Coordinates of C-alpha atoms in Angstrom, one line a residue:
X1 CA 5.2 -6.3 25.1
X2 CA 8.5 -6.2 23.2
X3 CA 9.4 -3.1 21.1
X4 CA 11.7 -2.7 18.1
X5 CA 12.5 0.9 17.3
X6 CA 13.7 1.6 13.7
X7 CA 15.3 5.0 13.3
X8 CA 17.4 6.6 10.6
X9 CA 20.3 9.0 10.2
X10 CA 22.5 10.8 7.7
X11 CA 19.7 11.2 5.0
X12 CA 16.0 10.9 4.7
X13 CA 14.5 8.1 2.6
X14 CA 17.2 5.7 3.6
X15 CA 14.9 2.7 3.7
X16 CA 13.7 2.5 7.3
X17 CA 10.3 1.3 6.1
X18 CA 11.7 -1.7 4.3
X19 CA 14.0 -2.6 7.2
X20 CA 11.0 -2.3 9.6
X21 CA 8.8 -4.4 7.4
X22 CA 11.5 -7.0 6.7
X23 CA 12.3 -7.3 10.4
X24 CA 8.6 -7.8 11.2
X25 CA 8.3 -10.4 8.5
X26 CA 11.2 -12.4 9.9
X27 CA 9.7 -12.2 13.4
X28 CA 6.5 -13.6 11.9
X29 CA 8.4 -16.5 10.3
X30 CA 9.6 -17.3 13.8
X31 CA 6.0 -17.8 14.9
X32 CA 5.6 -14.5 16.7
X33 CA 2.6 -12.1 16.5
X34 CA 3.8 -8.7 15.2
X35 CA 2.2 -5.3 15.0
X36 CA 3.6 -2.0 13.8
X37 CA 3.4 1.7 14.3
X38 CA 4.6 4.5 12.1
X39 CA 5.6 7.9 13.7
X40 CA 5.5 10.9 11.4
X41 CA 6.8 14.1 13.0
X42 CA 4.8 16.5 10.8
X43 CA 2.0 18.7 12.2
X44 CA -0.6 17.3 9.9
X45 CA -3.3 15.1 11.6
X46 CA -2.8 12.6 8.8
X47 CA -1.5 12.3 5.2
X48 CA -4.9 13.0 3.6
X49 CA -4.3 16.6 2.6
X50 CA -0.7 16.2 1.4
X51 CA 0.3 16.4 -2.2
X52 CA 1.7 13.2 -3.7
X53 CA 4.3 15.3 -5.4
X54 CA 5.7 16.1 -2.0
X55 CA 4.9 13.2 0.3
X56 CA 4.2 10.3 -2.1
X57 CA 1.2 8.1 -2.0
X58 CA -1.6 8.4 0.6
X59 CA -2.4 4.9 1.7
X60 CA -6.0 4.1 2.9
X61 CA -6.9 1.6 5.6
X62 CA -10.1 -0.4 6.2
X63 CA -11.3 2.1 8.7
X64 CA -10.8 5.0 6.2
X65 CA -7.6 6.2 7.8
X66 CA -5.4 8.2 5.3
X67 CA -1.9 7.3 6.3
X68 CA 1.8 7.1 5.3
X69 CA 2.6 4.7 2.5
X70 CA 4.8 2.7 4.9
X71 CA 1.7 1.3 6.5
X72 CA 0.9 -0.3 3.2
X73 CA 4.3 -2.0 3.3
X74 CA 3.5 -3.3 6.8
X75 CA 0.2 -4.7 5.7
X76 CA 1.7 -6.4 2.6
X77 CA 4.6 -7.9 4.5
X78 CA 2.9 -8.9 7.8
X79 CA -0.6 -9.7 6.7
X80 CA -2.1 -7.4 9.3
X81 CA -5.0 -5.0 9.1
X82 CA -4.0 -1.7 10.7
X83 CA -6.0 1.2 11.9
X84 CA -5.6 5.0 11.6
X85 CA -4.2 4.9 15.1
X86 CA -1.2 2.9 13.9
X87 CA 0.0 6.1 12.3
X88 CA 1.0 8.7 14.9
X89 CA 1.7 12.3 13.9
X90 CA 2.7 15.4 15.8
X91 CA -0.6 16.8 14.9
X92 CA -2.5 13.9 16.5
X93 CA -0.4 14.1 19.7
X94 CA -0.8 17.9 20.1
X95 CA -4.6 17.6 19.4
X96 CA -4.9 14.9 22.0
X97 CA -2.9 16.8 24.6
X98 CA -4.7 20.1 24.0
X99 CA -8.1 18.5 24.1
X100 CA -7.2 17.0 27.5
X101 CA -6.0 20.4 28.7
X102 CA -9.3 21.9 27.7
X103 CA -11.2 19.3 29.6
X104 CA -9.1 20.0 32.7
X105 CA -7.4 16.6 32.8
X106 CA -4.1 18.1 33.9
X107 CA -5.6 19.6 37.0
X108 CA -4.4 23.1 36.4
X109 CA -0.7 22.2 35.8
X110 CA 1.5 23.9 33.2
X111 CA 1.3 21.7 30.2
X112 CA 4.8 21.0 28.7
X113 CA 6.6 18.9 26.2
X114 CA 8.0 16.9 29.1
X115 CA 6.2 15.2 30.7
X116 CA 2.8 15.7 29.1
X117 CA 3.5 15.4 25.4
X118 CA 6.1 12.6 25.9
X119 CA 3.7 10.7 28.2
X120 CA 1.0 11.0 25.7
X121 CA 3.3 9.5 23.0
X122 CA 4.2 6.6 25.2
X123 CA 0.6 6.0 26.3
X124 CA -0.5 6.0 22.7
X125 CA 2.2 3.5 21.6
X126 CA 1.5 1.2 24.5
X127 CA -2.2 1.2 23.8
X128 CA -2.1 0.8 20.1
X129 CA 0.6 -1.9 20.3
X130 CA -1.8 -4.2 22.1
X131 CA -4.7 -3.8 19.6
X132 CA -5.1 -7.2 17.7
X133 CA -4.2 -6.8 14.0
X134 CA -4.2 -10.3 12.6
X135 CA -6.5 -13.4 12.4
X136 CA -5.5 -14.7 15.8
X137 CA -7.4 -11.7 17.4
X138 CA -4.7 -11.6 20.1
X139 CA -2.3 -8.9 21.1
X140 CA 1.1 -8.9 19.4
X141 CA 4.2 -10.2 21.0
X142 CA 6.4 -7.6 19.3
X143 CA 5.6 -4.1 18.0
X144 CA 7.8 -2.5 15.3
X145 CA 8.0 1.3 15.7
X146 CA 9.3 3.2 12.8
X147 CA 10.4 6.8 13.5
X148 CA 10.0 8.9 10.4
X149 CA 12.4 11.5 9.3
X150 CA 16.1 11.8 10.4
X151 CA 17.5 11.8 13.9
X152 CA 18.4 15.4 14.6
X153 CA 15.4 17.0 12.9
X154 CA 13.8 19.6 15.2
X155 CA 10.4 18.1 14.8
X156 CA 11.6 14.6 16.0
X157 CA 12.7 15.9 19.4
X158 CA 9.6 15.0 21.5
X159 CA 9.4 11.5 19.9
X160 CA 13.1 10.7 20.5
X161 CA 12.7 11.8 24.2
X162 CA 9.6 9.6 24.4
X163 CA 11.5 6.7 23.0
X164 CA 14.3 7.2 25.5
X165 CA 11.7 7.1 28.3
X166 CA 9.8 4.2 26.7
X167 CA 13.0 2.1 26.8
X168 CA 13.2 2.6 30.5
X169 CA 9.4 2.1 31.0
X170 CA 9.4 -1.1 29.0
X171 CA 12.1 -2.6 31.1
X172 CA 15.2 -4.7 30.5
X173 CA 15.1 -7.0 27.5
X174 CA 11.9 -5.4 26.1
X175 CA 13.2 -2.6 23.9
X176 CA 15.7 -2.8 21.0
X177 CA 16.8 -0.1 18.6
X178 CA 17.9 -0.6 15.0
X179 CA 19.5 2.5 13.5
X180 CA 19.6 2.7 9.7
X181 CA 22.6 4.7 8.4
X182 CA 24.5 5.3 5.1
X183 CA 27.9 4.2 4.1
X184 CA 28.8 6.2 1.0
X185 CA 31.4 4.9 -1.4
X186 CA 33.8 7.7 -2.6
X187 CA 36.4 6.8 -5.2
X188 CA 36.0 3.1 -4.3
X189 CA 36.5 3.7 -0.6
X190 CA 33.7 3.1 2.0
X191 CA 33.3 6.1 4.3
X192 CA 32.2 5.5 7.9
X193 CA 32.3 9.1 9.2
X194 CA 28.6 9.9 8.4
X195 CA 27.5 6.8 10.3
X196 CA 29.8 7.6 13.3
X197 CA 28.4 11.1 13.4
X198 CA 24.8 9.8 13.2
X199 CA 25.3 7.4 16.1
X200 CA 27.0 10.0 18.2
X201 CA 24.0 12.3 17.7
X202 CA 21.6 9.5 18.7
X203 CA 23.6 8.8 21.9
X204 CA 23.6 12.5 22.7
X205 CA 19.8 12.2 22.8
X206 CA 19.9 9.4 25.3
X207 CA 19.4 6.4 23.0
X208 CA 21.9 3.6 22.3
X209 CA 21.3 1.6 19.0
X210 CA 21.7 -2.1 19.5
X211 CA 21.9 -2.9 15.8
X212 CA 23.2 -0.7 13.0
X213 CA 21.8 -1.4 9.5
X214 CA 24.2 0.2 7.0
X215 CA 22.9 1.1 3.6
X216 CA 25.6 0.7 0.9
X217 CA 25.9 0.1 -2.8
X218 CA 27.9 -3.1 -2.1
X219 CA 28.5 -5.5 0.7
X220 CA 30.4 -4.0 3.7
X221 CA 34.1 -4.9 3.9
X222 CA 35.5 -6.4 7.0
X223 CA 37.6 -3.4 7.9
X224 CA 34.5 -1.2 7.5
X225 CA 32.5 -3.4 9.8
X226 CA 35.3 -3.4 12.4
X227 CA 35.6 0.4 12.3
X228 CA 31.8 0.9 12.7
X229 CA 31.8 -1.5 15.6
X230 CA 34.7 0.1 17.3
X231 CA 33.6 3.7 17.0
X232 CA 29.9 3.1 17.5
X233 CA 30.3 0.7 20.4
X234 CA 28.5 -2.3 19.1
X235 CA 29.5 -5.9 18.4
X236 CA 30.8 -6.6 15.0
X237 CA 28.0 -9.1 14.4
X238 CA 25.5 -6.3 15.2
X239 CA 26.6 -4.3 12.1
X240 CA 24.2 -5.3 9.4
X241 CA 25.0 -4.8 5.7
X242 CA 22.1 -3.7 3.6
X243 CA 23.2 -3.6 0.0
X244 CA 21.3 -2.5 -3.0
X245 CA 19.4 -5.4 -4.5
X246 CA 17.5 -6.0 -7.7
X247 CA 14.2 -6.5 -5.8
X248 CA 13.1 -5.4 -2.3
X249 CA 11.8 -9.0 -1.8
X250 CA 15.5 -9.9 -1.3
X251 CA 15.9 -7.7 1.8
X252 CA 14.3 -10.0 4.3
X253 CA 16.5 -12.9 3.1
X254 CA 19.6 -10.7 3.3
X255 CA 18.8 -9.8 6.9
X256 CA 18.1 -13.4 7.7
X257 CA 21.4 -14.6 6.2
X258 CA 23.2 -12.1 8.6
X259 CA 21.5 -13.8 11.6
X260 CA 19.3 -10.8 12.6
X261 CA 16.8 -13.2 14.1
X262 CA 19.5 -14.6 16.4
X263 CA 20.4 -11.1 17.5
X264 CA 16.8 -10.2 18.1
X265 CA 16.3 -13.4 20.2
X266 CA 19.4 -12.6 22.3
X267 CA 18.7 -8.9 22.9
X268 CA 14.9 -9.3 23.5
X269 CA 15.0 -12.7 25.2
X270 CA 12.4 -13.9 22.7
X271 CA 12.9 -17.5 23.7
X272 CA 10.8 -16.7 26.8
X273 CA 7.8 -15.7 24.7
X274 CA 5.2 -18.5 24.4
X275 CA 4.5 -19.2 20.8
X276 CA 1.7 -21.2 19.1
X277 CA 2.9 -24.4 17.6
X278 CA 0.7 -23.7 14.6
X279 CA 2.2 -20.2 14.1
X280 CA 5.7 -21.6 14.3
X281 CA 5.0 -24.3 11.7
X282 CA 3.3 -21.7 9.4
X283 CA 6.2 -19.4 9.9
X284 CA 8.7 -22.0 8.7
X285 CA 6.6 -22.6 5.6
X286 CA 6.5 -18.8 5.0
X287 CA 10.3 -18.4 5.1
X288 CA 10.7 -21.3 2.7
X289 CA 8.0 -19.9 0.4
X290 CA 9.7 -16.5 0.4
X291 CA 12.9 -18.0 -0.8
X292 CA 11.0 -19.8 -3.6
X293 CA 9.3 -16.5 -4.5
X294 CA 12.5 -14.6 -4.9
X295 CA 14.1 -17.4 -7.0
X296 CA 11.0 -17.4 -9.3
X297 CA 11.2 -13.6 -9.7
X298 CA 14.9 -13.7 -10.6
X299 CA 14.3 -16.1 -13.5
X300 CA 11.5 -14.2 -15.3
X301 CA 12.4 -13.2 -18.9
X302 CA 9.2 -12.5 -20.9
X303 CA 8.1 -8.9 -20.5
X304 CA 4.8 -7.1 -20.3
X305 CA 5.0 -3.4 -20.9
X306 CA 2.5 -1.2 -19.0
X307 CA 2.1 2.5 -19.5
X308 CA 1.1 4.3 -16.3
X309 CA -0.4 7.6 -17.3
X310 CA -0.5 9.9 -14.4
X311 CA -0.4 13.5 -13.1
X312 CA 2.4 12.9 -10.5
X313 CA 4.9 10.8 -12.3
X314 CA 7.8 13.0 -11.2
X315 CA 7.7 11.6 -7.7
X316 CA 8.9 8.0 -7.3
X317 CA 6.5 7.1 -4.5
X318 CA 3.3 8.9 -5.8
X319 CA 1.9 5.6 -7.2
X320 CA 3.7 3.2 -4.8
X321 CA 0.8 0.7 -4.2
X322 CA -0.2 0.9 -7.9
X323 CA 3.4 -0.2 -8.9
X324 CA 3.4 -3.0 -6.3
X325 CA 0.0 -4.3 -7.6
X326 CA 1.4 -4.3 -11.1
X327 CA 4.4 -6.3 -9.9
X328 CA 2.2 -8.8 -8.1
X329 CA 0.1 -9.4 -11.2
X330 CA 3.1 -9.5 -13.5
X331 CA 4.7 -12.2 -11.4
X332 CA 1.4 -14.1 -11.3
X333 CA 1.4 -14.0 -15.1
X334 CA 5.1 -15.1 -15.2
X335 CA 6.2 -11.9 -16.8
X336 CA 8.8 -9.3 -15.9
X337 CA 7.2 -5.9 -15.5
X338 CA 8.4 -3.1 -17.8
X339 CA 6.7 -0.1 -16.4
X340 CA 6.7 3.2 -18.4
X341 CA 5.7 6.3 -16.5
X342 CA 4.1 8.9 -18.8
X343 CA 3.1 12.4 -17.8
X344 CA -0.5 13.0 -19.1
X345 CA 0.3 16.6 -19.8
X346 CA 2.7 15.6 -22.6
X347 CA -0.2 13.9 -24.5
X348 CA -2.2 17.1 -24.8
X349 CA -2.4 18.8 -28.2
X350 CA -0.8 22.0 -26.9
X351 CA 2.5 20.1 -26.3
X352 CA 2.9 19.6 -30.1
X353 CA 3.9 23.3 -30.1
X354 CA 5.4 23.8 -26.6
X355 CA 7.2 20.5 -26.2
X356 CA 7.1 18.5 -29.4
X357 CA 9.9 16.0 -28.4
X358 CA 8.1 15.1 -25.2
X359 CA 4.7 15.0 -27.0
X360 CA 5.9 12.4 -29.6
X361 CA 7.8 10.4 -27.0
X362 CA 4.7 10.2 -24.8
X363 CA 2.5 9.0 -27.6
X364 CA 5.1 6.5 -28.8
X365 CA 5.3 5.1 -25.3
X366 CA 1.5 4.7 -25.2
X367 CA 1.3 3.1 -28.6
X368 CA 4.1 0.6 -28.0
X369 CA 2.8 -0.4 -24.5
X370 CA 0.8 -3.6 -24.0
X371 CA -1.7 -1.9 -21.8
X372 CA -2.6 1.5 -20.3
X373 CA -3.4 2.2 -16.6
X374 CA -4.9 5.6 -15.5
X375 CA -4.7 5.9 -11.7
X376 CA -6.4 8.2 -9.3
X377 CA -5.7 11.9 -9.0
X378 CA -7.3 15.3 -8.3
X379 CA -7.9 18.4 -10.5
X380 CA -8.2 19.1 -14.2
X381 CA -4.5 19.3 -15.0
X382 CA -3.5 16.7 -17.6
X383 CA -6.9 15.2 -18.0
X384 CA -7.3 16.1 -21.7
X385 CA -4.3 14.0 -22.4
X386 CA -5.8 11.1 -20.3
X387 CA -9.1 11.4 -22.3
X388 CA -7.2 11.2 -25.6
X389 CA -5.3 8.1 -24.4
X390 CA -8.5 6.4 -23.1
X391 CA -10.1 7.0 -26.5
X392 CA -7.2 5.4 -28.2
X393 CA -7.4 2.3 -26.0
X394 CA -11.1 2.0 -26.5
X395 CA -10.9 2.3 -30.3
X396 CA -7.8 0.1 -30.8
X397 CA -8.7 -2.7 -28.4
X398 CA -5.8 -2.0 -26.1
X399 CA -6.2 -3.3 -22.5
X400 CA -7.2 -0.4 -20.2
X401 CA -7.7 -0.1 -16.4
X402 CA -9.0 3.1 -14.9
X403 CA -8.8 3.6 -11.1
X404 CA -11.0 6.2 -9.4
X405 CA -10.3 9.3 -11.6
X406 CA -9.4 6.9 -14.4
X407 CA -12.9 5.4 -14.3
X408 CA -14.5 8.8 -14.2
X409 CA -12.5 9.9 -17.3
X410 CA -13.5 6.8 -19.1
X411 CA -17.2 7.8 -18.5
X412 CA -16.5 11.3 -19.8
X413 CA -14.7 10.0 -22.9
X414 CA -17.5 7.6 -23.7
X415 CA -20.2 10.2 -23.2
X416 CA -18.5 12.7 -25.5
X417 CA -17.5 10.3 -28.3
X418 CA -20.1 7.6 -28.2
X419 CA -23.2 9.1 -26.6
X420 CA -22.9 12.4 -28.6
X421 CA -22.5 14.6 -25.5
X422 CA -19.5 16.8 -26.6
X423 CA -19.7 19.0 -23.6
X424 CA -19.8 16.1 -21.0
X425 CA -17.4 16.7 -18.2
X426 CA -17.0 16.5 -14.4
X427 CA -18.1 19.1 -11.9
X428 CA -14.5 18.8 -10.6
X429 CA -13.3 20.4 -13.8
X430 CA -16.2 22.6 -14.7
X431 CA -18.9 23.4 -12.2
X432 CA -21.1 24.9 -15.0
X433 CA -20.8 22.0 -17.4
X434 CA -23.8 21.4 -19.6
X435 CA -23.7 17.6 -19.1
X436 CA -22.2 16.8 -15.7
X437 CA -21.7 13.0 -16.1
X438 CA -19.4 13.1 -13.0
X439 CA -20.7 15.0 -10.0
X440 CA -19.7 15.9 -6.4
X441 CA -21.2 13.4 -4.0
X442 CA -24.1 15.1 -2.2
X443 CA -23.1 13.8 1.3
X444 CA -19.5 15.0 1.2
X445 CA -18.5 18.2 3.0
X446 CA -17.8 20.9 0.5
X447 CA -15.9 23.2 2.8
X448 CA -13.5 21.0 4.9
X449 CA -10.9 19.0 3.0
X450 CA -9.3 16.7 5.6
X451 CA -10.9 13.2 6.1
X452 CA -14.2 14.2 4.3
X453 CA -14.0 11.9 1.3
X454 CA -15.8 8.6 0.9
X455 CA -13.1 6.5 2.6
X456 CA -12.3 3.0 3.7
X457 CA -13.7 -0.5 3.0
X458 CA -17.1 -0.6 1.3
X459 CA -19.1 -3.2 -0.5
X460 CA -19.7 -3.5 -4.3
X461 CA -22.6 -5.6 -5.6
X462 CA -22.2 -7.2 -9.0
X463 CA -25.4 -6.6 -10.9
X464 CA -27.8 -9.0 -12.5
X465 CA -26.9 -9.5 -16.1
X466 CA -23.2 -9.0 -15.5
X467 CA -22.3 -12.7 -16.2
X468 CA -20.3 -11.5 -19.3
X469 CA -18.0 -9.5 -17.0
X470 CA -14.4 -10.8 -17.1
X471 CA -13.7 -9.0 -13.7
X472 CA -16.7 -10.8 -12.1
X473 CA -15.3 -14.2 -13.2
X474 CA -12.0 -13.4 -11.6
X475 CA -13.7 -12.5 -8.3
X476 CA -15.9 -15.5 -8.5
X477 CA -12.9 -17.9 -8.9
X478 CA -11.6 -16.6 -5.6
X479 CA -15.0 -16.9 -3.9
X480 CA -15.5 -20.5 -5.1
X481 CA -12.0 -21.9 -4.9
X482 CA -10.5 -20.5 -1.7
X483 CA -10.9 -22.0 1.7
X484 CA -13.5 -20.3 3.9
X485 CA -12.1 -17.7 6.3
X486 CA -13.9 -15.6 8.7
X487 CA -13.2 -11.9 8.0
X488 CA -10.1 -10.1 9.2
X489 CA -10.0 -8.0 12.4
X490 CA -10.9 -4.4 12.0
X491 CA -12.6 -5.0 8.7
X492 CA -15.4 -2.4 8.7
X493 CA -18.2 -4.1 6.8
X494 CA -21.8 -2.9 7.0
X495 CA -23.6 -4.6 9.9
X496 CA -26.1 -6.4 7.5
X497 CA -23.3 -8.2 5.6
X498 CA -22.0 -11.5 6.9
X499 CA -18.5 -12.3 5.8
X500 CA -18.1 -16.0 4.9
X501 CA -14.9 -15.5 2.8
X502 CA -12.2 -12.9 3.0
X503 CA -9.2 -12.2 0.9
X504 CA -6.6 -9.5 1.1
X505 CA -7.0 -8.8 -2.6
X506 CA -10.6 -7.8 -2.5
X507 CA -12.7 -9.5 0.1
X508 CA -15.6 -11.6 -1.3
X509 CA -18.8 -11.6 0.7
X510 CA -21.1 -14.5 0.0
X511 CA -24.9 -14.1 0.4
X512 CA -27.9 -16.4 -0.3
X513 CA -28.8 -17.0 -3.9
X514 CA -31.5 -14.7 -5.3
X515 CA -31.6 -16.2 -8.8
X516 CA -31.4 -19.7 -10.2
X517 CA -29.2 -18.4 -13.0
X518 CA -26.8 -16.1 -11.2
X519 CA -26.0 -15.9 -7.5
X520 CA -25.2 -12.5 -6.1
X521 CA -21.6 -11.5 -5.7
X522 CA -20.4 -8.8 -3.3
X523 CA -16.8 -7.7 -2.9
X524 CA -15.4 -5.2 -0.6
X525 CA -12.6 -2.8 -1.6
X526 CA -11.1 0.4 -0.1
X527 CA -12.3 3.8 -1.5
X528 CA -11.0 7.3 -1.6
X529 CA -13.0 9.8 -3.6
X530 CA -15.4 12.7 -3.4
X531 CA -16.8 12.6 -7.0
X532 CA -19.0 9.9 -8.6
X533 CA -20.7 9.0 -11.9
X534 CA -24.0 11.0 -12.2
X535 CA -26.8 8.4 -11.9
X536 CA -29.0 10.5 -14.2
X537 CA -26.7 9.5 -17.2
X538 CA -26.3 5.8 -16.4
X539 CA -29.2 4.6 -18.5
X540 CA -28.0 6.6 -21.6
X541 CA -24.4 5.3 -21.1
X542 CA -25.6 1.7 -20.6
X543 CA -27.9 1.9 -23.7
X544 CA -24.8 3.0 -25.7
X545 CA -22.9 0.0 -24.6
X546 CA -21.0 1.0 -21.4
X547 CA -22.1 -1.4 -18.7
X548 CA -21.9 -0.6 -15.0
X549 CA -21.5 -4.2 -13.7
X550 CA -20.9 -3.2 -10.0
X551 CA -22.8 -0.8 -7.8
X552 CA -23.0 0.1 -4.1
X553 CA -25.6 -1.0 -1.6
X554 CA -28.1 1.5 -2.8
X555 CA -27.7 0.7 -6.5
X556 CA -27.2 4.4 -7.2
X557 CA -23.5 4.7 -7.0
X558 CA -21.4 3.3 -9.9
X559 CA -18.5 1.1 -8.7
X560 CA -17.4 -0.9 -11.8
X561 CA -17.7 -0.3 -15.5
X562 CA -16.8 -2.7 -18.3
X563 CA -17.0 -2.9 -22.1
X564 CA -18.0 -6.5 -23.0
X565 CA -16.5 -6.7 -26.5
X566 CA -13.0 -5.6 -25.6
X567 CA -9.8 -7.3 -24.5
X568 CA -10.0 -5.6 -21.2
X569 CA -11.7 -2.2 -20.7
X570 CA -12.5 -1.8 -17.0
X571 CA -12.9 1.1 -14.6
X572 CA -13.3 0.9 -10.9
X573 CA -14.2 3.6 -8.5
X574 CA -12.3 2.0 -5.6
X575 CA -8.6 1.5 -5.2
X576 CA -7.9 -2.2 -5.4
X577 CA -4.1 -1.7 -5.1
X578 CA -4.5 -1.2 -1.3
X579 CA -5.4 -4.9 -0.9
X580 CA -3.1 -6.5 -3.4
X581 CA -0.5 -9.1 -2.3
X582 CA 2.2 -11.0 -4.2
X583 CA 0.4 -14.4 -4.2
X584 CA -3.1 -12.8 -4.0
X585 CA -2.9 -10.1 -6.7
X586 CA -5.8 -7.6 -6.9
X587 CA -8.3 -9.0 -9.4
X588 CA -8.7 -5.8 -11.5
X589 CA -4.9 -5.6 -11.8
X590 CA -4.5 -9.3 -12.5
X591 CA -7.0 -9.2 -15.3
X592 CA -5.5 -6.1 -16.7
X593 CA -1.9 -7.4 -16.7
X594 CA -3.0 -10.8 -18.0
X595 CA -4.9 -9.2 -20.9
X596 CA -1.9 -7.0 -21.6
X597 CA 0.4 -10.1 -21.6
X598 CA -2.0 -12.1 -23.8
X599 CA -2.7 -14.7 -21.1
X600 CA -6.1 -13.6 -19.8
X601 CA -7.9 -16.7 -21.3
X602 CA -5.4 -18.9 -19.4
X603 CA -6.1 -17.0 -16.1
X604 CA -9.8 -17.3 -16.6
X605 CA -9.6 -21.0 -17.1
X606 CA -7.8 -21.6 -13.8
X607 CA -9.8 -22.7 -10.8
X608 CA -9.7 -21.9 -7.2
X609 CA -6.8 -20.4 -5.2
X610 CA -4.2 -21.1 -7.9
X611 CA -6.0 -18.7 -10.2
X612 CA -3.9 -15.9 -8.7
X613 CA -0.6 -17.7 -9.1
X614 CA -1.2 -19.0 -12.7
X615 CA -0.5 -22.6 -11.5
X616 CA 3.2 -21.9 -12.5
X617 CA 4.7 -24.2 -9.9
X618 CA 4.7 -28.0 -9.7
X619 CA 2.8 -29.8 -6.9
X620 CA 5.8 -29.8 -4.5
X621 CA 6.4 -26.1 -5.0
X622 CA 2.7 -25.4 -4.6
X623 CA 2.8 -27.1 -1.2
X624 CA 5.6 -24.7 -0.3
X625 CA 3.7 -21.7 -1.5
X626 CA 0.9 -22.5 0.9
X627 CA 3.1 -21.0 3.5
X628 CA 2.7 -17.6 1.9
X629 CA -1.0 -17.6 2.9
X630 CA 0.1 -16.7 6.4
X631 CA 1.3 -13.3 5.2
X632 CA -0.4 -12.9 1.9
X633 CA 2.5 -10.8 0.7

């Protein structure tokens, strides 16, 4: 096993995740099998109980793991299906070590950071690195390890020591370190002292970076590269310039142009790794396709304006996967995404008095947008503004997509204003509400918060009589047009469901026909919620025109709602953004953006696999884009 450690210095949020993902992608284009592990030095067992205002988005995996958003980047770039064990935290390590101590595994020894905690870290990494994560069902050739935080942080100490020991345990030519640092530009001059200090600190901890990736607003000057190489004891060619780019999809190509693959081959002796001829050929297609993708993105001019109405809009990463899904769908519709983040609190009537400027600006943004998206969230704060916005979309035929909380609010709005239930609400907001149209799921733990929601990959059954559904038609096109592929490793489907087709943008499960008019359609998407639509009100809502076209296995839990006589009014209980890819956009997002851009009818007419790429390329280019299927970015 080969290991690539990606660490960071000077500042946090420097872009280690993008560098790690891009490096892994380039190794994939070389025909290698790649896995990834993210180390987060915080004491939490996982990211599930963290506020998105502090930590950013919580990403959910097939197995229900609530993990750092960087694992979403790994899945998108590498076309892998990771597990909760691919996210290692201090809390997990300590829990593991203490449980072993309680069992007596340490034979009465004094349990210490070194060697017991560091050994546990190394053992965890070596074990997880060998778990198959792609369609080959084979262990990876290379494992990318991203060490979160900044070198020098107190909480990172045990992990840095473990990495020092892992380098020795792995052996010569099997471990490489990329250190990401910052080159600030002050009065037009590039300053190298912060990077020199960062590398010096890394060396004091026993590690020696092989490659230094330097973040800078512009390309590194030759004298800057020479100075870094001299004072940080690396070859000049091992100083990688990582400049600010218009799109993150340019980063892998930037690294490739600086021969990072050549350096990886030399330092890890990758030529000795036996590679599948098929993977090598597919990798070459992938690299060519990625270049085509970035060129297409650079030449988009027509815009589609989407208002994202959320509770956590002040944090840039709170809706990371949502934004990526919108980008994927906008590119598929040949549109440049103009995303407007709107705080739902500013839409509330009280803001007319307390913050009139923000109130009018928020409503102006909503009324001038082509479509409205209400994503997931928790708590009552800002929901009255969301309800007012949803009502406006429903009455004015503005495309709307509600995710999780967004779907539940659409139900509440419809119950209040169409079903004549003015006191309809959610038990999350009002436990004593007269009409609880959204309730706490009975099987969910009411006392423990961590990892107790309905999590992970679960099936949704489209219901008989849902042939009018625009969303169903989009899923059906994928089911009928795509080549058959046996499901992905680690996909946790119920035992009674056979997977005959799997996509990364909502897996489609095919079953035998039960009706001559309409075959069943089952899709699987990832979930994260503890509240649901109250089944007792479904009949009344349906009779009033709100159709629940998708339900769970039991038929009691509502998964998808849709208004038939509307441009696009769809709510989903699941989180389709977790499985969206550039050339396989999530179907709910694709339909929403297409309706907002005025091209939904064109999307609906397209057949087969090209339905997700709008048939924008000619036949030669389409042949190239087939290479993207190896990573489904």
